[in-house]
């Protein structure tokens, strides 16, 4: 279910000079903000939680997920080069799963690693805050990558829809409408982080069991449906 050639091509597409600069911009900004905040306020657990929750998890992780998830397959569909890939004797689920693994790896590297570094800078992992938000970034990376890979498969406007979900639904509606938080990958990952962190600085509106089930369901269903859509795209091309 994993093809090295597809993985290599996907890594090359995602980590090209231009896209790598975009992927690295937000993590670099997070580190700079963390250094400045630490210099101005010292080591403060609440401040660390605010920065990691408000910027790293709420903004950086989903945007990196949008770039990696949609970029893993969307450009190939848009420019028609996916036909070359589909002409190879590869199962469509193998193509999708390989691209998902690459998207998850890229998202984790450009989101979870900077989150850990920023947390250590902010408060030296006091109350396990740095580790908790890193775990949240890791599990969120999986769900975001699957969801945005699906969007890249079904829509030519995947980046727009991904940003609308991440920045409008999760950030805006999630802060204004309590019920919307239940359908939020951010809140699901925070439920996992809450279990890791010490104290009550990391909180979620969703219980751990519900969050775990929803994270797994979104990942599995999005991956499965992306494979089905890719199969129908093949059939359309053959016709």
XYZ file of C-alpha atoms in Angstrom:
239
model
C 0.000 0.000 0.000
C 3.054 2.279 -0.241
C 4.926 3.051 -3.441
C 8.429 4.620 -3.151
C 8.289 6.175 -6.618
C 4.996 7.947 -5.929
C 6.363 9.055 -2.563
C 9.534 10.460 -4.130
C 7.571 12.412 -6.741
C 5.206 13.750 -4.074
C 8.058 14.823 -1.792
C 9.687 16.570 -4.738
C 6.459 18.416 -5.536
C 5.826 19.460 -1.923
C 9.392 20.415 -1.073
C 10.240 22.398 -4.166
C 11.906 25.723 -3.512
C 8.772 27.857 -3.697
C 6.494 25.560 -1.708
C 9.189 24.874 0.898
C 9.542 28.609 1.505
C 5.797 28.882 2.044
C 5.765 25.856 4.352
C 8.645 27.248 6.392
C 7.299 30.781 6.794
C 4.789 30.132 9.590
C 7.073 27.844 11.657
C 9.807 30.467 11.448
C 7.339 33.146 12.523
C 6.271 30.990 15.484
C 9.869 30.614 16.640
C 10.500 34.357 16.309
C 7.320 35.163 18.261
C 8.301 32.670 20.964
C 11.769 34.187 21.351
C 10.325 37.708 21.600
C 7.605 36.693 24.055
C 10.085 34.816 26.258
C 12.406 37.837 26.265
C 9.587 40.197 27.221
C 7.583 38.122 29.704
C 9.909 35.384 30.889
C 8.818 31.772 31.350
C 5.068 31.826 31.927
C 2.873 28.754 31.522
C -0.293 30.647 30.634
C 1.478 32.721 28.009
C 3.049 29.610 26.533
C -0.357 27.949 26.296
C -1.862 31.035 24.679
C 0.839 31.240 22.013
C 0.879 27.523 21.240
C -2.894 27.203 21.260
C -3.743 30.492 19.594
C -1.101 30.538 16.872
C 0.617 27.167 16.522
C -2.390 24.847 16.744
C -5.151 27.196 15.580
C -3.330 28.778 12.629
C -0.008 27.201 11.708
C -0.966 23.513 11.804
C -4.121 23.777 9.633
C -2.473 26.082 7.076
C 0.527 23.775 6.765
C -1.963 20.903 6.456
C -3.792 22.719 3.650
C -0.563 23.305 1.736
C 0.720 19.741 2.181
C -2.602 17.919 1.832
C -3.895 19.694 -1.258
C -0.414 20.024 -2.760
C 0.139 16.265 -2.618
C -2.309 15.654 -5.465
C -4.225 18.804 -6.436
C -1.636 20.301 -8.840
C -1.298 16.958 -10.665
C -5.037 16.849 -11.262
C -5.163 20.496 -12.315
C -2.396 20.245 -14.917
C -3.375 16.769 -16.118
C -0.082 15.106 -15.158
C -2.020 12.708 -12.927
C -2.897 10.808 -16.119
C 0.732 9.663 -16.337
C 0.580 8.356 -12.780
C -2.747 6.644 -13.322
C -1.414 4.908 -16.421
C 0.997 2.935 -14.249
C 0.033 -0.484 -12.856
C -0.710 0.894 -9.421
C -3.809 0.450 -7.331
C -5.594 3.740 -6.760
C -5.749 3.261 -2.957
C -1.970 2.751 -3.011
C -1.501 6.109 -4.739
C -3.760 7.872 -2.244
C -2.265 6.176 0.815
C 1.284 6.936 -0.326
C 0.451 10.590 -0.923
C -1.307 10.728 2.453
C 1.759 9.356 4.231
C 3.938 11.971 2.528
C 1.487 14.771 3.359
C 1.330 13.656 7.004
C 5.117 13.498 7.264
C 5.563 16.961 5.764
C 2.818 18.447 7.937
C 4.300 16.923 11.082
C 7.816 18.174 10.314
C 6.661 21.717 9.552
C 4.153 21.957 12.418
C 4.817 19.548 15.293
C 8.591 20.075 15.403
C 8.337 23.906 15.492
C 5.585 23.612 18.116
C 7.885 21.602 20.377
C 10.772 24.022 19.861
C 8.521 27.018 20.522
C 7.142 25.407 23.682
C 10.618 24.740 25.018
C 11.576 28.340 24.319
C 8.450 29.759 25.960
C 8.461 27.874 29.252
C 10.837 24.919 29.048
C 7.920 22.462 28.894
C 6.492 23.523 32.236
C 3.323 21.537 33.055
C 4.092 19.435 29.953
C 2.623 22.227 27.794
C 5.186 21.938 25.006
C 4.777 18.165 24.765
C 0.970 18.392 24.989
C 0.677 20.830 22.103
C 3.222 18.838 20.116
C 1.075 15.720 20.516
C -1.966 17.786 19.482
C -0.088 18.971 16.383
C 0.884 15.387 15.537
C -2.639 13.964 15.708
C -4.112 17.032 13.995
C -1.565 16.631 11.177
C -2.976 13.190 10.380
C -6.612 14.309 10.215
C -5.888 17.576 8.403
C -3.753 15.810 5.795
C -6.461 13.243 5.072
C -9.208 15.868 4.867
C -7.265 18.259 2.663
C -5.963 15.454 0.439
C -9.604 14.550 -0.162
C -10.387 18.172 -1.024
C -7.462 18.192 -3.453
C -8.930 15.112 -5.120
C -12.498 16.356 -5.506
C -12.119 20.096 -6.131
C -9.975 22.493 -8.148
C -10.525 25.050 -5.378
C -9.246 22.812 -2.594
C -6.927 25.429 -1.098
C -9.770 27.939 -0.804
C -12.117 25.413 0.787
C -9.363 24.230 3.103
C -8.608 27.750 4.288
C -12.322 28.444 4.760
C -12.611 25.388 6.993
C -9.437 26.104 8.938
C -9.710 29.871 9.360
C -13.438 30.551 9.132
C -15.113 27.451 10.554
C -12.570 26.470 13.208
C -11.157 29.878 14.129
C -14.175 32.164 13.674
C -17.276 30.024 14.175
C -15.443 27.842 16.670
C -14.881 30.871 18.898
C -18.416 32.229 18.499
C -20.655 29.150 18.256
C -20.048 26.510 20.947
C -21.737 23.752 18.916
C -19.328 24.274 16.011
C -16.409 23.255 18.202
C -17.651 19.677 18.238
C -16.899 19.460 14.508
C -13.395 20.839 14.828
C -10.168 18.913 14.310
C -8.508 21.533 16.489
C -10.788 20.711 19.432
C -10.350 16.980 18.902
C -6.574 17.335 19.043
C -6.860 19.563 22.119
C -8.733 16.747 23.865
C -5.691 14.533 23.342
C -3.379 17.338 24.503
C -5.466 17.842 27.644
C -4.746 14.243 28.638
C -1.000 14.814 28.245
C -0.717 18.229 29.915
C -0.541 18.767 33.651
C -3.109 21.132 35.150
C -5.980 22.810 33.301
C -4.189 25.201 30.948
C -4.989 22.973 27.947
C -8.731 22.385 27.599
C -11.171 21.101 24.984
C -14.933 21.139 24.483
C -14.813 17.514 23.323
C -14.204 14.427 25.458
C -11.160 12.251 24.779
C -13.132 9.186 23.651
C -15.306 11.201 21.266
C -12.274 13.071 19.942
C -10.327 9.862 19.310
C -13.234 8.255 17.451
C -13.833 11.356 15.327
C -10.145 11.773 14.474
C -9.954 8.157 13.344
C -13.258 8.340 11.455
C -12.333 11.490 9.526
C -8.920 10.085 8.606
C -10.238 6.709 7.439
C -13.328 7.988 5.614
C -11.506 10.834 3.883
C -8.750 8.478 2.709
C -11.239 5.886 1.487
C -13.373 8.414 -0.381
C -10.306 10.023 -1.981
C -9.392 6.592 -3.332
C -12.892 6.161 -4.742
C -12.787 9.573 -6.429
C -9.395 8.812 -7.944
C -10.777 5.532 -9.294
C -13.723 7.329 -10.911
C -11.300 9.858 -12.416
C -9.459 6.963 -14.029
C -12.657 5.554 -15.460
C -13.612 8.941 -16.876
C -10.217 9.238 -18.551
C -10.519 5.769 -20.082
C -13.930 6.556 -21.470
